[in-house]
Amino acid sequence: MNDKIKNYEVNAIILASGYSKRFKENKLKAEIAEKKIYSYVLDLIESIPFKDKIVITNDSEIIEYAVKKGINYEKNPNANLGKSESIKLGIENSKIDSKGYMFFMADQPFLKEKSVIKLLNEFENNLDKIIFPKFAGKKGSPVIIPISLKEKLLELKGDEGGSIFITEKNSISVEMESEIEGKDIDSLEDYNSLLNYFNRKN
């Protein structure tokens, strides 16, 4: 059974303007199964009926791919100031009012549609709550932040993210089926670990 509803009242914001300092090159252009890492999340978001979709990136290749997928983009001239700048740009350039924002990291290649849908459906039933996934008990991404916290999000600084607003009372965690979906890529070691996982499974 397809759990999707016609349209989710949520804007998808993909953060893809980091410097990959620990990876020594643009990690989002590394490949798994002959497919660029950034393309996994963009393909996933293309398939889900968000109200609006935007990627924050300075990379021309990612911009071109996003445009082909019908995803808006915005460049980040202040990427050096940290993740908060991408978050604010995503909010300020979301073209349609919504009930919340779902923030994606562009380096989670194994994140599945059914997991995103599970989070979205939880939010649809709890529009005043922050919704976040847990992978084997560990908090991860993507996180959905309700529109009521918009002004607080616009006050973030440096590498702060919306998860700093999570409290026991204002949030709901959703346990995901697969731990690997929560894995992101910060270093070459992370990349090789995910690559080995993929090769073992295939």
PDB file of C-alpha atoms in Angstrom, residues 47-200:
ATOM      1  CA  SER A  47       9.762  11.256  -5.972  1.00  0.00           C
ATOM      2  CA  ILE A  48       7.938  12.697  -2.947  1.00  0.00           C
ATOM      3  CA  PRO A  49       5.105  15.291  -3.204  1.00  0.00           C
ATOM      4  CA  PHE A  50       6.547  18.068  -1.057  1.00  0.00           C
ATOM      5  CA  LYS A  51       4.981  21.500  -1.303  1.00  0.00           C
ATOM      6  CA  ASP A  52       8.313  22.998  -2.362  1.00  0.00           C
ATOM      7  CA  LYS A  53      11.841  21.661  -2.880  1.00  0.00           C
ATOM      8  CA  ILE A  54      15.107  23.587  -2.760  1.00  0.00           C
ATOM      9  CA  VAL A  55      18.786  22.648  -2.615  1.00  0.00           C
ATOM     10  CA  ILE A  56      21.373  25.017  -1.173  1.00  0.00           C
ATOM     11  CA  THR A  57      24.644  24.572  -3.048  1.00  0.00           C
ATOM     12  CA  ASN A  58      27.401  26.436  -4.852  1.00  0.00           C
ATOM     13  CA  ASP A  59      28.275  23.529  -7.111  1.00  0.00           C
ATOM     14  CA  SER A  60      27.283  23.968 -10.764  1.00  0.00           C
ATOM     15  CA  GLU A  61      26.962  20.220 -11.352  1.00  0.00           C
ATOM     16  CA  ILE A  62      24.550  19.790  -8.442  1.00  0.00           C
ATOM     17  CA  ILE A  63      22.584  22.846  -9.596  1.00  0.00           C
ATOM     18  CA  GLU A  64      22.251  21.424 -13.103  1.00  0.00           C
ATOM     19  CA  TYR A  65      21.096  18.057 -11.739  1.00  0.00           C
ATOM     20  CA  ALA A  66      18.579  19.716  -9.399  1.00  0.00           C
ATOM     21  CA  VAL A  67      17.079  21.761 -12.225  1.00  0.00           C
ATOM     22  CA  LYS A  68      16.579  18.571 -14.265  1.00  0.00           C
ATOM     23  CA  LYS A  69      14.750  17.088 -11.284  1.00  0.00           C
ATOM     24  CA  GLY A  70      12.457  20.095 -10.864  1.00  0.00           C
ATOM     25  CA  ILE A  71      14.171  21.144  -7.642  1.00  0.00           C
ATOM     26  CA  ASN A  72      14.860  24.828  -7.000  1.00  0.00           C
ATOM     27  CA  TYR A  73      18.296  25.978  -5.888  1.00  0.00           C
ATOM     28  CA  GLU A  74      19.975  28.843  -4.120  1.00  0.00           C
ATOM     29  CA  LYS A  75      23.689  29.593  -3.910  1.00  0.00           C
ATOM     30  CA  ASN A  76      25.261  30.200  -0.524  1.00  0.00           C
ATOM     31  CA  PRO A  77      27.783  33.064  -0.539  1.00  0.00           C
ATOM     32  CA  ASN A  78      28.373  32.607   3.201  1.00  0.00           C
ATOM     33  CA  ALA A  79      28.938  28.850   3.285  1.00  0.00           C
ATOM     34  CA  ASN A  80      32.118  29.445   5.297  1.00  0.00           C
ATOM     35  CA  LEU A  81      29.978  30.667   8.201  1.00  0.00           C
ATOM     36  CA  GLY A  82      28.500  27.222   8.813  1.00  0.00           C
ATOM     37  CA  LYS A  83      25.392  25.123   8.316  1.00  0.00           C
ATOM     38  CA  SER A  84      23.050  27.758   9.732  1.00  0.00           C
ATOM     39  CA  GLU A  85      23.537  29.920   6.631  1.00  0.00           C
ATOM     40  CA  SER A  86      22.194  27.140   4.390  1.00  0.00           C
ATOM     41  CA  ILE A  87      19.228  26.615   6.691  1.00  0.00           C
ATOM     42  CA  LYS A  88      18.321  30.305   6.617  1.00  0.00           C
ATOM     43  CA  LEU A  89      18.710  30.520   2.843  1.00  0.00           C
ATOM     44  CA  GLY A  90      16.474  27.494   2.430  1.00  0.00           C
ATOM     45  CA  ILE A  91      13.749  29.069   4.541  1.00  0.00           C
ATOM     46  CA  GLU A  92      14.009  32.524   3.011  1.00  0.00           C
ATOM     47  CA  ASN A  93      13.902  31.157  -0.542  1.00  0.00           C
ATOM     48  CA  SER A  94      11.169  28.573  -0.094  1.00  0.00           C
ATOM     49  CA  LYS A  95       8.598  29.946  -2.511  1.00  0.00           C
ATOM     50  CA  ILE A  96       5.469  28.517  -0.920  1.00  0.00           C
ATOM     51  CA  ASP A  97       4.110  28.804   2.601  1.00  0.00           C
ATOM     52  CA  SER A  98       3.985  25.460   4.327  1.00  0.00           C
ATOM     53  CA  LYS A  99       3.378  23.910   7.729  1.00  0.00           C
ATOM     54  CA  GLY A 100       6.991  22.905   8.205  1.00  0.00           C
ATOM     55  CA  TYR A 101      10.472  22.372   6.810  1.00  0.00           C
ATOM     56  CA  MET A 102      12.193  19.026   6.299  1.00  0.00           C
ATOM     57  CA  PHE A 103      15.960  19.400   6.319  1.00  0.00           C
ATOM     58  CA  PHE A 104      17.997  16.852   4.379  1.00  0.00           C
ATOM     59  CA  MET A 105      21.732  16.326   4.359  1.00  0.00           C
ATOM     60  CA  ALA A 106      22.964  15.570   0.830  1.00  0.00           C
ATOM     61  CA  ASP A 107      25.345  12.825   1.997  1.00  0.00           C
ATOM     62  CA  GLN A 108      22.894  10.101   3.087  1.00  0.00           C
ATOM     63  CA  PRO A 109      22.855   7.835   0.022  1.00  0.00           C
ATOM     64  CA  PHE A 110      20.972   4.961   1.640  1.00  0.00           C
ATOM     65  CA  LEU A 111      18.016   6.943   2.972  1.00  0.00           C
ATOM     66  CA  LYS A 112      14.793   5.336   1.719  1.00  0.00           C
ATOM     67  CA  GLU A 113      11.523   6.828   0.541  1.00  0.00           C
ATOM     68  CA  LYS A 114       9.457   4.771   2.977  1.00  0.00           C
ATOM     69  CA  SER A 115      11.422   6.233   5.889  1.00  0.00           C
ATOM     70  CA  VAL A 116      10.876   9.802   4.698  1.00  0.00           C
ATOM     71  CA  ILE A 117       7.166   9.071   4.225  1.00  0.00           C
ATOM     72  CA  LYS A 118       6.996   7.623   7.734  1.00  0.00           C
ATOM     73  CA  LEU A 119       8.403  10.865   9.161  1.00  0.00           C
ATOM     74  CA  LEU A 120       6.093  13.011   7.038  1.00  0.00           C
ATOM     75  CA  ASN A 121       3.020  11.068   8.089  1.00  0.00           C
ATOM     76  CA  GLU A 122       4.000  11.475  11.741  1.00  0.00           C
ATOM     77  CA  PHE A 123       4.297  15.219  11.194  1.00  0.00           C
ATOM     78  CA  GLU A 124       0.911  15.391   9.459  1.00  0.00           C
ATOM     79  CA  ASN A 125      -0.580  14.048  12.699  1.00  0.00           C
ATOM     80  CA  ASN A 126       1.513  16.338  14.939  1.00  0.00           C
ATOM     81  CA  LEU A 127       1.941  19.665  13.150  1.00  0.00           C
ATOM     82  CA  ASP A 128       3.237  21.452  16.248  1.00  0.00           C
ATOM     83  CA  LYS A 129       6.047  18.957  16.912  1.00  0.00           C
ATOM     84  CA  ILE A 130       9.617  18.521  15.720  1.00  0.00           C
ATOM     85  CA  ILE A 131       9.854  15.101  14.098  1.00  0.00           C
ATOM     86  CA  PHE A 132      13.197  13.338  13.865  1.00  0.00           C
ATOM     87  CA  PRO A 133      14.388   9.819  13.062  1.00  0.00           C
ATOM     88  CA  LYS A 134      16.357   7.452  15.220  1.00  0.00           C
ATOM     89  CA  PHE A 135      18.626   4.891  13.619  1.00  0.00           C
ATOM     90  CA  ALA A 136      19.412   2.066  16.060  1.00  0.00           C
ATOM     91  CA  GLY A 137      18.475   4.462  18.859  1.00  0.00           C
ATOM     92  CA  LYS A 138      20.671   7.316  17.606  1.00  0.00           C
ATOM     93  CA  LYS A 139      19.163  10.659  16.538  1.00  0.00           C
ATOM     94  CA  GLY A 140      19.729  11.468  12.864  1.00  0.00           C
ATOM     95  CA  SER A 141      18.457  13.245   9.754  1.00  0.00           C
ATOM     96  CA  PRO A 142      16.214  14.335   8.089  1.00  0.00           C
ATOM     97  CA  VAL A 143      14.462  16.463  10.716  1.00  0.00           C
ATOM     98  CA  ILE A 144      11.079  18.173  10.272  1.00  0.00           C
ATOM     99  CA  ILE A 145      10.668  21.534  12.004  1.00  0.00           C
ATOM    100  CA  PRO A 146       7.184  23.118  12.313  1.00  0.00           C
ATOM    101  CA  ILE A 147       6.541  26.572  10.858  1.00  0.00           C
ATOM    102  CA  SER A 148       6.044  27.905  14.413  1.00  0.00           C
ATOM    103  CA  LEU A 149       9.844  27.755  14.869  1.00  0.00           C
ATOM    104  CA  LYS A 150      10.630  29.673  11.666  1.00  0.00           C
ATOM    105  CA  GLU A 151      11.873  32.809  13.436  1.00  0.00           C
ATOM    106  CA  LYS A 152      14.088  30.774  15.751  1.00  0.00           C
ATOM    107  CA  LEU A 153      15.580  28.971  12.763  1.00  0.00           C
ATOM    108  CA  LEU A 154      16.411  32.332  11.187  1.00  0.00           C
ATOM    109  CA  GLU A 155      18.395  33.227  14.325  1.00  0.00           C
ATOM    110  CA  LEU A 156      20.730  30.211  14.111  1.00  0.00           C
ATOM    111  CA  LYS A 157      24.452  30.872  13.994  1.00  0.00           C
ATOM    112  CA  GLY A 158      27.538  28.965  12.838  1.00  0.00           C
ATOM    113  CA  ASP A 159      27.040  25.217  12.602  1.00  0.00           C
ATOM    114  CA  GLU A 160      23.861  25.220  14.664  1.00  0.00           C
ATOM    115  CA  GLY A 161      20.942  23.256  13.240  1.00  0.00           C
ATOM    116  CA  GLY A 162      17.267  22.953  14.067  1.00  0.00           C
ATOM    117  CA  SER A 163      17.947  19.970  16.319  1.00  0.00           C
ATOM    118  CA  ILE A 164      19.152  22.353  19.050  1.00  0.00           C
ATOM    119  CA  PHE A 165      15.481  23.202  19.648  1.00  0.00           C
ATOM    120  CA  ILE A 166      14.515  19.591  20.381  1.00  0.00           C
ATOM    121  CA  THR A 167      13.124  18.963  23.848  1.00  0.00           C
ATOM    122  CA  GLU A 168      11.240  16.012  25.281  1.00  0.00           C
ATOM    123  CA  LYS A 169       7.961  17.957  25.189  1.00  0.00           C
ATOM    124  CA  ASN A 170       8.123  19.512  21.717  1.00  0.00           C
ATOM    125  CA  SER A 171       9.361  16.575  19.662  1.00  0.00           C
ATOM    126  CA  ILE A 172       8.607  13.034  18.559  1.00  0.00           C
ATOM    127  CA  SER A 173      11.240  10.522  17.554  1.00  0.00           C
ATOM    128  CA  VAL A 174      10.509   7.829  14.997  1.00  0.00           C
ATOM    129  CA  GLU A 175      12.589   4.665  14.998  1.00  0.00           C
ATOM    130  CA  MET A 176      13.745   3.669  11.521  1.00  0.00           C
ATOM    131  CA  GLU A 177      14.047   0.088  10.329  1.00  0.00           C
ATOM    132  CA  SER A 178      17.592   0.254   8.985  1.00  0.00           C
ATOM    133  CA  GLU A 179      20.615   1.741  10.752  1.00  0.00           C
ATOM    134  CA  ILE A 180      22.516   2.162   7.474  1.00  0.00           C
ATOM    135  CA  GLU A 181      19.987   4.757   6.251  1.00  0.00           C
ATOM    136  CA  GLY A 182      21.224   7.177   8.892  1.00  0.00           C
ATOM    137  CA  LYS A 183      24.875   6.944   7.884  1.00  0.00           C
ATOM    138  CA  ASP A 184      26.355  10.086   6.386  1.00  0.00           C
ATOM    139  CA  ILE A 185      29.799  10.797   4.979  1.00  0.00           C
ATOM    140  CA  ASP A 186      32.150  13.098   6.852  1.00  0.00           C
ATOM    141  CA  SER A 187      35.442  11.427   6.029  1.00  0.00           C
ATOM    142  CA  LEU A 188      37.110   9.104   3.545  1.00  0.00           C
ATOM    143  CA  GLU A 189      36.773   6.370   6.150  1.00  0.00           C
ATOM    144  CA  ASP A 190      32.990   6.893   6.252  1.00  0.00           C
ATOM    145  CA  TYR A 191      32.862   6.712   2.460  1.00  0.00           C
ATOM    146  CA  ASN A 192      34.897   3.497   2.284  1.00  0.00           C
ATOM    147  CA  SER A 193      32.731   1.956   4.988  1.00  0.00           C
ATOM    148  CA  LEU A 194      29.520   2.692   3.027  1.00  0.00           C
ATOM    149  CA  LEU A 195      31.138   1.543  -0.191  1.00  0.00           C
ATOM    150  CA  ASN A 196      32.097  -1.757   1.431  1.00  0.00           C
ATOM    151  CA  TYR A 197      28.566  -2.128   2.797  1.00  0.00           C
ATOM    152  CA  PHE A 198      27.097  -1.637  -0.674  1.00  0.00           C
ATOM    153  CA  ASN A 199      29.518  -4.108  -2.239  1.00  0.00           C
ATOM    154  CA  ARG A 200      28.700  -6.744   0.379  1.00  0.00           C
TER     155      ARG A 200
END
